[in-house]
Amino acid sequence: MVLRKRKPIGFFAAAAIPVGIAAAFAFQATASAAPVASTHLVSVASKHPTNNPSFVVPPGKKHHKHRPSVEMRAYKWAQTQKGHPYEWGGTGPGFDCSGLVMMAYRHAGIHLPRTTYGMLGSRKLVRVRIPKEGDLAFYGTGHVELFRKWGYTYGAHDSGTVVSLMHYNSFWKPTAYYRIRTKR
């Protein structure tokens, strides 16, 4: 067996690594302190995939932007109607309970029946025990609102009120919750 001698590493070669690291940190410090031209920022932003219309997603990779659920889109639209008056049979600008729910889901791309009874008979709804924000909250069989969180629903309550968030209690609370069936 032949033993090989190791060549000694020169002083400058061994010191080059720490000096290189120190130089990188020094460069970062001066680069972050230096002003950046606005044209540079524009050129960098235009090369980002989300800002570049010619960007092509490679095969096997999915490029998705997060899109809110149907329930959240309906709830967010209903919130934009806050303060509109209750109007029996109204579908805007004044609303009754089912008119607001129907229009909220229509703006989210789902067509529900016009009345509370029609909604309860719709095949688009599936009953849930634990509702999420934007699900339908039915009070008995004659009133519907959008579920916000436990203790709160959002909707057109009754004559003389406006579209708003309602805090329900043990005497007047939802009896059933439904979610929109999105898959067949």
XYZ file of N, CA, C and O in Angstrom:
736
model
N 0.838 -1.157 0.000
C 0.000 0.000 0.000
C 0.893 1.233 0.000
O 1.802 1.361 0.790
N 0.559 2.123 -0.893
C 1.370 3.335 -1.032
C 0.641 4.482 -0.350
O -0.542 4.716 -0.597
N 1.317 5.169 0.480
C 0.739 6.340 1.146
C 1.026 7.573 0.311
O 2.139 7.764 -0.152
N -0.038 8.368 0.142
C 0.137 9.605 -0.630
C 0.319 10.757 0.341
O -0.282 10.809 1.394
N 1.137 11.645 -0.066
C 1.329 12.845 0.725
C 0.310 13.877 0.290
O 0.017 14.015 -0.890
N -0.239 14.561 1.226
C -1.144 15.657 0.892
C -0.335 16.896 0.625
O 0.644 17.175 1.298
N -0.830 17.639 -0.382
C -0.182 18.918 -0.656
C -0.733 19.937 0.318
O -1.943 19.984 0.540
N 0.087 20.714 0.859
C -0.415 21.750 1.766
C -1.175 22.814 0.953
O -0.788 23.163 -0.149
N -2.275 23.274 1.523
C -3.039 24.334 0.871
C -2.377 25.639 1.220
O -2.038 25.897 2.377
N -2.206 26.424 0.217
C -1.549 27.709 0.435
C -2.365 28.605 1.346
O -3.577 28.454 1.483
N -1.697 29.543 1.945
C -2.335 30.472 2.869
C -3.435 31.260 2.178
O -4.512 31.448 2.706
N -3.152 31.692 0.961
C -4.117 32.533 0.252
C -5.346 31.741 -0.157
O -6.460 32.249 -0.160
N -5.189 30.473 -0.511
C -6.340 29.651 -0.910
C -7.243 29.397 0.285
O -8.468 29.436 0.174
N -6.688 29.121 1.449
C -7.486 28.860 2.643
C -8.179 30.125 3.124
O -9.284 30.092 3.634
N -7.558 31.266 2.927
C -8.136 32.534 3.370
C -9.158 33.064 2.373
O -9.934 33.940 2.689
N -9.181 32.528 1.160
C -10.078 33.040 0.125
C -11.539 32.781 0.469
O -12.406 33.588 0.158
N -11.818 31.671 1.101
C -13.206 31.365 1.415
C -13.781 32.373 2.410
O -14.795 32.996 2.136
N -13.156 32.581 3.567
C -13.722 33.578 4.482
C -13.754 34.984 3.879
O -14.686 35.732 4.104
N -12.750 35.337 3.096
C -12.729 36.665 2.471
C -13.891 36.776 1.485
O -14.572 37.788 1.410
N -14.177 35.688 0.751
C -15.293 35.701 -0.198
C -16.626 35.880 0.500
O -17.489 36.615 0.042
N -16.779 35.227 1.637
C -18.021 35.365 2.392
C -18.155 36.787 2.917
O -19.214 37.403 2.825
N -17.072 37.315 3.438
C -17.105 38.683 3.940
C -17.409 39.667 2.811
O -18.156 40.628 2.991
N -16.865 39.420 1.644
C -17.118 40.304 0.498
C -18.589 40.246 0.090
O -19.180 41.264 -0.275
N -19.175 39.058 0.173
C -20.596 38.929 -0.182
C -21.462 39.735 0.770
O -22.390 40.427 0.350
N -21.148 39.668 2.078
C -21.917 40.453 3.034
C -21.685 41.947 2.839
O -22.610 42.744 2.950
N -20.478 42.325 2.542
C -20.178 43.736 2.310
C -20.920 44.233 1.073
O -21.458 45.337 1.051
N -20.983 43.404 0.028
C -21.691 43.786 -1.194
C -23.175 43.952 -0.915
O -23.807 44.877 -1.389
N -23.757 43.036 -0.121
C -25.182 43.130 0.206
C -25.469 44.411 0.964
O -26.458 45.081 0.721
N -24.613 44.764 1.899
C -24.836 45.964 2.699
C -24.797 47.207 1.818
O -25.644 48.087 1.935
N -23.823 47.290 0.904
C -23.732 48.482 0.057
C -24.845 48.485 -0.978
O -25.352 49.537 -1.327
N -25.260 47.325 -1.450
C -26.322 47.276 -2.446
C -27.654 47.679 -1.834
O -28.465 48.351 -2.467
N -27.909 47.286 -0.590
C -29.187 47.644 0.020
C -29.222 49.108 0.412
O -30.277 49.710 0.476
N -28.075 49.703 0.668
C -28.037 51.110 1.038
C -28.064 52.014 -0.179
O -28.449 53.169 -0.094
N -27.668 51.503 -1.327
C -27.607 52.321 -2.528
C -28.995 52.519 -3.121
O -29.827 51.631 -3.082
N -29.259 53.715 -3.693
C -30.559 53.914 -4.338
C -30.649 53.077 -5.609
O -29.663 52.859 -6.293
N -31.841 52.602 -5.900
C -32.054 51.760 -7.067
C -32.849 52.563 -8.083
O -33.837 53.204 -7.747
N -32.426 52.507 -9.317
C -33.129 53.238 -10.361
C -34.499 52.620 -10.596
O -34.671 51.410 -10.547
N -35.495 53.448 -10.851
C -36.858 52.944 -11.034
C -36.965 52.091 -12.294
O -37.787 51.198 -12.363
N -36.139 52.339 -13.305
C -36.202 51.522 -14.511
C -35.778 50.095 -14.212
O -36.292 49.162 -14.803
N -34.861 49.922 -13.263
C -34.437 48.583 -12.877
C -35.604 47.830 -12.236
O -35.827 46.661 -12.529
N -36.357 48.504 -11.354
C -37.488 47.861 -10.706
C -38.543 47.460 -11.735
O -39.135 46.397 -11.640
N -38.777 48.300 -12.717
C -39.763 47.990 -13.749
C -39.312 46.778 -14.551
O -40.095 45.882 -14.838
N -38.019 46.723 -14.904
C -37.545 45.596 -15.701
C -37.608 44.299 -14.906
O -37.940 43.248 -15.446
N -37.310 44.355 -13.604
C -37.391 43.161 -12.776
C -38.841 42.728 -12.626
O -39.170 41.556 -12.745
N -39.755 43.666 -12.384
C -41.171 43.326 -12.207
C -41.767 42.760 -13.483
O -42.600 41.863 -13.442
N -41.337 43.262 -14.639
C -41.920 42.767 -15.887
C -41.453 41.350 -16.202
O -42.085 40.657 -16.980
N -40.354 40.908 -15.595
C -39.865 39.550 -15.822
C -40.518 38.531 -14.900
O -40.376 37.346 -15.089
N -41.244 39.006 -13.871
C -41.915 38.091 -12.954
C -43.039 37.376 -13.700
O -43.777 37.993 -14.448
N -43.208 36.057 -13.516
C -44.196 35.284 -14.276
C -45.628 35.822 -14.198
O -46.351 35.766 -15.160
N -46.031 36.350 -13.034
C -47.416 36.809 -12.921
C -47.651 38.114 -13.665
O -48.785 38.443 -13.967
N -46.571 38.857 -13.987
C -46.720 40.123 -14.696
C -46.416 40.001 -16.181
O -46.534 40.966 -16.911
N -46.000 38.843 -16.610
C -45.576 38.662 -17.982
C -46.609 37.820 -18.735
O -46.743 36.632 -18.479
N -47.354 38.420 -19.681
C -48.384 37.654 -20.373
C -47.841 36.528 -21.252
O -48.557 35.606 -21.592
N -46.557 36.599 -21.630
C -46.005 35.547 -22.481
C -45.444 34.380 -21.661
O -44.917 33.439 -22.218
N -45.572 34.444 -20.344
C -45.065 33.376 -19.487
C -45.879 32.104 -19.722
O -47.100 32.118 -19.697
N -45.199 31.004 -19.947
C -45.844 29.722 -20.183
C -45.481 28.792 -19.035
O -44.312 28.646 -18.687
N -46.485 28.173 -18.445
C -46.257 27.246 -17.346
C -45.706 25.953 -17.920
O -46.275 25.392 -18.855
N -44.580 25.476 -17.399
C -44.002 24.221 -17.907
C -44.960 23.059 -17.707
O -45.756 23.058 -16.770
N -44.891 22.051 -18.598
C -45.755 20.872 -18.446
C -45.542 20.213 -17.089
O -44.426 20.131 -16.607
N -46.615 19.758 -16.489
C -46.521 19.091 -15.198
C -46.594 20.047 -14.023
O -46.720 19.635 -12.891
N -46.486 21.338 -14.265
C -46.561 22.328 -13.199
C -47.887 23.051 -13.318
O -48.337 23.357 -14.411
N -48.510 23.324 -12.203
C -49.762 24.064 -12.212
C -49.503 25.461 -11.685
O -48.771 25.643 -10.719
N -50.096 26.435 -12.358
C -49.939 27.831 -11.964
C -51.319 28.351 -11.598
O -52.099 28.711 -12.466
N -51.656 28.317 -10.295
C -52.985 28.731 -9.852
C -52.882 29.981 -9.005
O -51.989 30.105 -8.175
N -53.822 30.866 -9.228
C -53.992 31.961 -8.291
C -55.087 31.525 -7.341
O -56.028 30.867 -7.736
N -54.950 31.879 -6.087
C -55.951 31.493 -5.100
C -57.246 32.232 -5.400
O -57.266 33.440 -5.502
N -58.324 31.485 -5.551
C -59.631 32.074 -5.788
C -60.522 31.724 -4.602
O -60.606 30.560 -4.222
N -61.195 32.732 -4.035
C -62.065 32.442 -2.894
C -63.184 31.469 -3.269
O -63.600 31.391 -4.424
N -63.697 30.764 -2.280
C -64.779 29.808 -2.509
C -66.044 30.538 -2.938
O -66.177 31.748 -2.756
N -66.985 29.789 -3.483
C -68.274 30.351 -3.900
C -68.948 31.013 -2.701
O -69.479 32.128 -2.810
N -68.917 30.351 -1.551
C -69.545 30.895 -0.353
C -68.926 32.232 0.053
O -69.644 33.160 0.412
N -67.597 32.319 -0.017
C -66.931 33.567 0.365
C -67.220 34.680 -0.633
O -67.385 35.835 -0.249
N -67.264 34.349 -1.929
C -67.587 35.379 -2.927
C -69.004 35.886 -2.705
O -69.264 37.089 -2.789
N -69.944 34.980 -2.404
C -71.329 35.393 -2.142
C -71.389 36.262 -0.889
O -72.048 37.310 -0.880
N -70.706 35.854 0.159
C -70.727 36.613 1.408
C -70.118 37.998 1.213
O -70.667 38.988 1.689
N -69.006 38.069 0.508
C -68.354 39.371 0.279
C -69.261 40.296 -0.521
O -69.332 41.488 -0.259
N -69.997 39.756 -1.517
C -70.911 40.599 -2.282
C -72.042 41.080 -1.380
O -72.433 42.244 -1.430
N -72.571 40.202 -0.546
C -73.662 40.588 0.361
C -73.211 41.708 1.292
O -73.998 42.611 1.597
N -71.971 41.678 1.714
C -71.459 42.738 2.584
C -71.473 44.099 1.888
O -71.627 45.118 2.548
N -71.335 44.106 0.576
C -71.367 45.385 -0.148
C -72.775 45.986 -0.153
O -72.932 47.156 -0.488
N -73.773 45.208 0.216
C -75.156 45.694 0.250
C -75.560 46.190 1.641
O -76.723 46.518 1.873
N -74.608 46.271 2.544
C -74.882 46.708 3.917
C -75.579 48.069 3.910
O -75.175 48.982 3.193
N -76.620 48.169 4.715
C -77.340 49.428 4.843
C -78.520 49.579 3.902
O -79.323 50.495 4.057
N -78.663 48.689 2.923
C -79.824 48.746 2.036
C -81.058 48.343 2.832
O -80.990 47.462 3.689
N -82.209 48.952 2.541
C -83.402 48.668 3.354
C -84.013 47.303 3.056
O -83.860 46.771 1.958
N -84.702 46.775 4.061
C -85.487 45.560 3.871
C -86.683 45.936 3.002
O -87.344 46.939 3.248
N -86.945 45.124 2.001
C -88.108 45.338 1.129
C -88.681 43.974 0.781
O -88.001 43.158 0.153
N -89.935 43.732 1.179
C -90.553 42.438 0.935
C -90.572 42.154 -0.562
O -91.011 42.983 -1.356
N -90.026 41.001 -0.972
C -89.958 40.612 -2.378
C -88.827 41.276 -3.142
O -88.698 41.083 -4.343
N -87.986 42.044 -2.455
C -86.928 42.809 -3.126
C -85.692 42.008 -3.466
O -85.260 41.136 -2.713
N -85.138 42.331 -4.642
C -83.874 41.717 -5.059
C -82.841 42.788 -5.371
O -81.863 42.532 -6.043
N -83.054 43.992 -4.896
C -82.101 45.074 -5.036
C -82.748 46.299 -5.653
O -83.579 46.153 -6.514
N -82.423 47.455 -5.197
C -81.504 47.785 -4.109
C -82.046 47.477 -2.718
O -81.290 47.390 -1.760
N -83.378 47.326 -2.549
C -83.929 46.842 -1.289
C -84.062 45.327 -1.385
O -84.320 44.783 -2.456
N -83.877 44.627 -0.267
C -83.873 43.157 -0.298
C -84.769 42.585 0.782
O -84.912 43.172 1.851
N -85.333 41.412 0.492
C -85.863 40.588 1.569
C -84.832 39.492 1.798
O -83.792 39.450 1.124
N -85.085 38.607 2.751
C -84.047 37.635 3.141
C -83.588 36.762 1.975
O -82.397 36.654 1.691
N -84.529 36.138 1.286
C -84.139 35.232 0.207
C -83.655 35.989 -1.026
O -82.830 35.483 -1.785
N -84.137 37.215 -1.215
C -83.673 38.027 -2.344
C -82.196 38.363 -2.219
O -81.445 38.302 -3.191
N -81.753 38.693 -1.002
C -80.330 38.996 -0.788
C -79.478 37.752 -0.995
O -78.454 37.797 -1.676
N -79.908 36.622 -0.440
C -79.143 35.370 -0.579
C -79.078 34.957 -2.044
O -78.017 34.605 -2.561
N -80.204 35.026 -2.747
C -80.234 34.654 -4.156
C -79.283 35.530 -4.975
O -78.496 35.024 -5.773
N -79.341 36.858 -4.756
C -78.491 37.768 -5.530
C -77.005 37.604 -5.164
O -76.138 37.704 -6.026
N -76.723 37.345 -3.900
C -75.329 37.138 -3.488
C -74.731 35.942 -4.219
O -73.622 36.009 -4.763
N -75.484 34.841 -4.255
C -74.979 33.653 -4.945
C -74.996 33.823 -6.456
O -74.141 33.281 -7.152
N -75.923 34.608 -6.975
C -75.926 34.863 -8.413
C -74.654 35.615 -8.806
O -74.045 35.323 -9.826
N -74.218 36.547 -7.979
C -72.971 37.267 -8.250
C -71.751 36.364 -8.110
O -70.689 36.668 -8.633
N -71.898 35.259 -7.402
C -70.813 34.275 -7.272
C -70.909 33.186 -8.338
O -70.111 32.271 -8.360
N -71.928 33.284 -9.220
C -72.039 32.333 -10.321
C -72.985 31.165 -10.091
O -73.016 30.234 -10.875
N -73.759 31.195 -9.016
C -74.695 30.118 -8.695
C -76.117 30.675 -8.760
O -76.412 31.706 -8.149
N -76.992 29.992 -9.477
C -78.387 30.426 -9.588
C -79.255 29.610 -8.638
O -79.448 28.408 -8.832
N -79.740 30.291 -7.593
C -80.623 29.667 -6.615
C -82.059 30.111 -6.870
O -82.293 31.174 -7.448
N -83.043 29.331 -6.402
C -84.443 29.754 -6.511
C -84.682 31.056 -5.743
O -83.925 31.411 -4.834
N -85.752 31.742 -6.089
C -86.036 33.064 -5.526
C -86.504 33.024 -4.072
O -86.161 33.892 -3.279
N -87.269 32.048 -3.678
C -87.861 32.048 -2.335
C -87.130 31.097 -1.387
O -86.405 30.197 -1.821
N -87.359 31.307 -0.113
C -86.777 30.428 0.906
C -87.231 28.989 0.710
O -86.428 28.062 0.781
N -88.518 28.803 0.425
C -89.046 27.450 0.216
C -88.421 26.813 -1.030
O -88.120 25.625 -1.036
N -88.231 27.627 -2.062
C -87.579 27.120 -3.267
C -86.151 26.687 -2.995
O -85.679 25.674 -3.508
N -85.455 27.485 -2.173
C -84.071 27.135 -1.820
C -84.022 25.836 -1.034
O -83.165 24.987 -1.273
N -84.938 25.682 -0.081
C -84.953 24.459 0.720
C -85.233 23.231 -0.135
O -84.771 22.137 0.179
N -85.964 23.391 -1.235
C -86.265 22.276 -2.119
C -85.249 22.082 -3.230
O -85.345 21.146 -4.019
N -84.233 22.945 -3.290
C -83.242 22.884 -4.366
C -82.279 21.710 -4.180
O -81.849 21.405 -3.064
N -81.916 21.104 -5.286
C -80.932 20.015 -5.246
C -79.512 20.556 -5.182
O -78.562 19.790 -5.059
N -79.356 21.874 -5.269
C -78.023 22.481 -5.206
C -77.510 22.605 -3.778
O -76.357 22.925 -3.567
N -78.376 22.378 -2.805
C -77.982 22.526 -1.409
C -77.771 21.173 -0.748
O -78.487 20.222 -1.032
N -76.796 21.130 0.125
C -76.540 19.936 0.920
C -76.436 20.384 2.383
O -75.783 21.393 2.687
N -77.117 19.674 3.250
C -77.152 20.058 4.657
C -75.810 19.773 5.319
O -75.183 18.746 5.062
N -75.376 20.709 6.183
C -74.117 20.547 6.913
C -74.370 20.794 8.394
O -75.278 21.522 8.772
N -73.564 20.161 9.210
C -73.688 20.344 10.663
C -72.816 21.486 11.150
O -73.166 22.168 12.105
N -71.659 21.625 10.531
C -70.737 22.688 10.930
C -70.585 23.639 9.745
O -69.858 23.346 8.796
N -71.282 24.772 9.791
C -71.253 25.696 8.653
C -69.954 26.496 8.576
O -69.251 26.657 9.568
N -69.679 26.974 7.367
C -68.560 27.881 7.121
C -69.142 29.232 6.726
O -70.310 29.337 6.353
N -68.329 30.239 6.785
C -68.771 31.576 6.422
C -69.335 31.571 5.002
O -68.716 31.055 4.089
N -70.541 32.123 4.847
C -71.179 32.185 3.544
C -72.187 31.080 3.296
O -72.932 31.140 2.326
N -72.229 30.060 4.149
C -73.244 29.014 4.017
C -74.615 29.606 4.338
O -74.724 30.656 4.970
N -75.664 28.898 3.945
C -77.025 29.368 4.184
C -77.495 28.915 5.562
O -77.341 27.749 5.930
N -78.050 29.877 6.314
C -78.582 29.595 7.644
C -80.089 29.819 7.592
O -80.539 30.932 7.341
N -80.852 28.743 7.800
C -82.310 28.831 7.752
C -82.865 28.903 9.170
O -82.482 28.133 10.036
N -83.766 29.836 9.360
C -84.492 29.993 10.623
C -85.867 29.386 10.379
O -86.658 29.956 9.626
N -86.167 28.246 10.975
C -87.434 27.572 10.692
C -87.466 27.228 9.209
O -86.497 26.747 8.654
N -88.580 27.501 8.562
C -88.638 27.261 7.119
C -88.950 28.531 6.346
O -89.085 28.513 5.140
N -89.040 29.670 7.034
C -89.453 30.876 6.336
C -88.436 31.981 6.243
O -88.722 33.032 5.687
N -87.239 31.809 6.793
C -86.253 32.888 6.783
C -84.864 32.305 6.510
O -84.518 31.245 7.029
N -84.072 33.014 5.703
C -82.721 32.561 5.382
C -81.761 33.738 5.427
O -82.111 34.865 5.064
N -80.557 33.481 5.903
C -79.475 34.465 5.907
C -78.171 33.734 5.619
O -78.143 32.516 5.509
N -77.105 34.486 5.521
C -75.777 33.909 5.294
C -75.068 33.756 6.635
O -75.052 34.693 7.442
N -74.498 32.588 6.859
C -73.779 32.324 8.111
C -72.492 33.129 8.135
O -71.747 33.176 7.157
N -72.219 33.789 9.273
C -70.967 34.534 9.450
C -70.019 33.747 10.353
O -68.941 33.386 9.984
N -70.456 33.507 11.570
C -69.746 32.680 12.550
C -70.756 32.340 13.622
O -71.864 32.876 13.633
N -70.393 31.448 14.534
C -71.348 31.044 15.559
C -71.835 32.275 16.302
O -71.056 33.054 16.817
N -73.169 32.432 16.308
C -73.780 33.567 16.985
C -74.151 34.701 16.044
O -74.841 35.628 16.446
N -73.704 34.631 14.764
C -73.950 35.734 13.831
C -74.346 35.232 12.444
O -73.771 34.271 11.935
N -75.325 35.919 11.866
C -75.680 35.714 10.462
C -75.752 37.086 9.807
O -75.852 38.116 10.489
N -75.704 37.091 8.489
C -75.723 38.345 7.734
C -76.875 38.292 6.751
O -76.999 37.319 6.005
N -77.697 39.320 6.747
C -78.791 39.310 5.799
C -79.769 40.453 5.989
O -79.521 41.405 6.725
N -80.891 40.320 5.292
C -82.013 41.247 5.404
C -82.973 40.625 6.407
O -83.549 39.571 6.135
N -83.143 41.237 7.558
C -83.832 40.603 8.679
C -85.354 40.692 8.584
O -86.028 39.693 8.449
N -85.888 41.874 8.699
C -87.345 42.044 8.614
C -87.680 43.504 8.363
O -86.788 44.359 8.317
N -88.963 43.776 8.193
C -89.432 45.119 7.853
C -88.930 46.159 8.857
O -88.940 45.923 10.065
N -88.476 47.284 8.342
C -87.987 48.362 9.195
C -86.512 48.269 9.514
O -85.977 49.112 10.224
N -85.816 47.252 9.024
C -84.378 47.111 9.278
C -83.610 47.235 7.966
O -84.205 47.347 6.898
N -82.297 47.212 8.065
C -81.434 47.267 6.885
C -80.575 46.007 6.832
O -80.431 45.301 7.833
N -80.005 45.754 5.691
C -79.103 44.613 5.515
C -77.903 44.810 6.438
O -77.250 45.856 6.393
N -77.641 43.820 7.285
C -76.541 43.957 8.244
C -76.249 42.615 8.918
O -76.903 41.610 8.660
N -75.274 42.653 9.801
C -74.894 41.498 10.612
C -75.869 41.402 11.781
O -76.213 42.418 12.395
N -76.337 40.204 12.069
C -77.280 40.025 13.165
C -76.719 39.035 14.181
O -76.206 37.987 13.805
N -76.819 39.406 15.440
C -76.422 38.510 16.517
C -77.666 37.757 16.962
O -78.607 38.344 17.456
N -77.672 36.436 16.739
C -78.850 35.671 17.148
C -78.676 35.154 18.566
O -77.583 35.178 19.122
N -79.786 34.712 19.160
C -79.748 34.233 20.536
C -80.495 32.903 20.646
O -80.909 32.339 19.640
N -80.685 32.431 21.854
C -81.295 31.110 22.033
C -82.785 31.100 21.682
O -83.355 30.039 21.440
N -83.427 32.259 21.632
C -84.840 32.308 21.276
C -85.057 32.405 19.768
O -86.087 32.012 19.260
N -84.096 32.966 19.060
C -84.209 33.145 17.606
C -82.855 32.779 17.014
O -81.910 33.567 17.037
N -82.738 31.541 16.547
C -81.467 31.078 16.011
C -81.721 30.154 14.825
O -82.811 29.589 14.681
N -80.708 29.974 13.963
C -80.872 29.089 12.803
C -81.160 27.656 13.243
O -80.636 27.180 14.247
N -82.011 26.994 12.456
C -82.358 25.608 12.759
C -81.691 24.625 11.806
O -81.659 23.429 12.077
N -81.161 25.139 10.677
C -80.494 24.261 9.710
C -79.499 25.077 8.891
O -79.719 26.261 8.613
N -78.398 24.419 8.525
C -77.365 25.057 7.708
C -77.173 24.247 6.430
O -77.158 23.018 6.469
N -76.995 24.947 5.323
C -76.801 24.290 4.039
C -75.625 24.916 3.309
O -75.369 26.108 3.444
N -74.955 24.093 2.526
C -73.844 24.521 1.689
C -74.214 24.253 0.241
O -74.948 23.314 -0.064
N -73.677 25.051 -0.648
C -73.919 24.879 -2.069
C -73.127 23.669 -2.560
O -71.934 23.541 -2.291
N -73.807 22.797 -3.283
C -73.159 21.620 -3.867
C -72.437 22.097 -5.131
O -73.074 22.488 -6.098
N -71.114 22.067 -5.125
C -70.352 22.558 -6.275
C -69.954 21.443 -7.223
O -69.677 21.689 -8.379
N -69.892 20.212 -6.750
C -69.528 19.081 -7.609
C -70.739 18.180 -7.738
O -71.508 18.008 -6.839
N -70.854 17.540 -8.882
C -71.999 16.662 -9.114
C -71.655 15.234 -8.824
O -70.678 14.734 -8.785
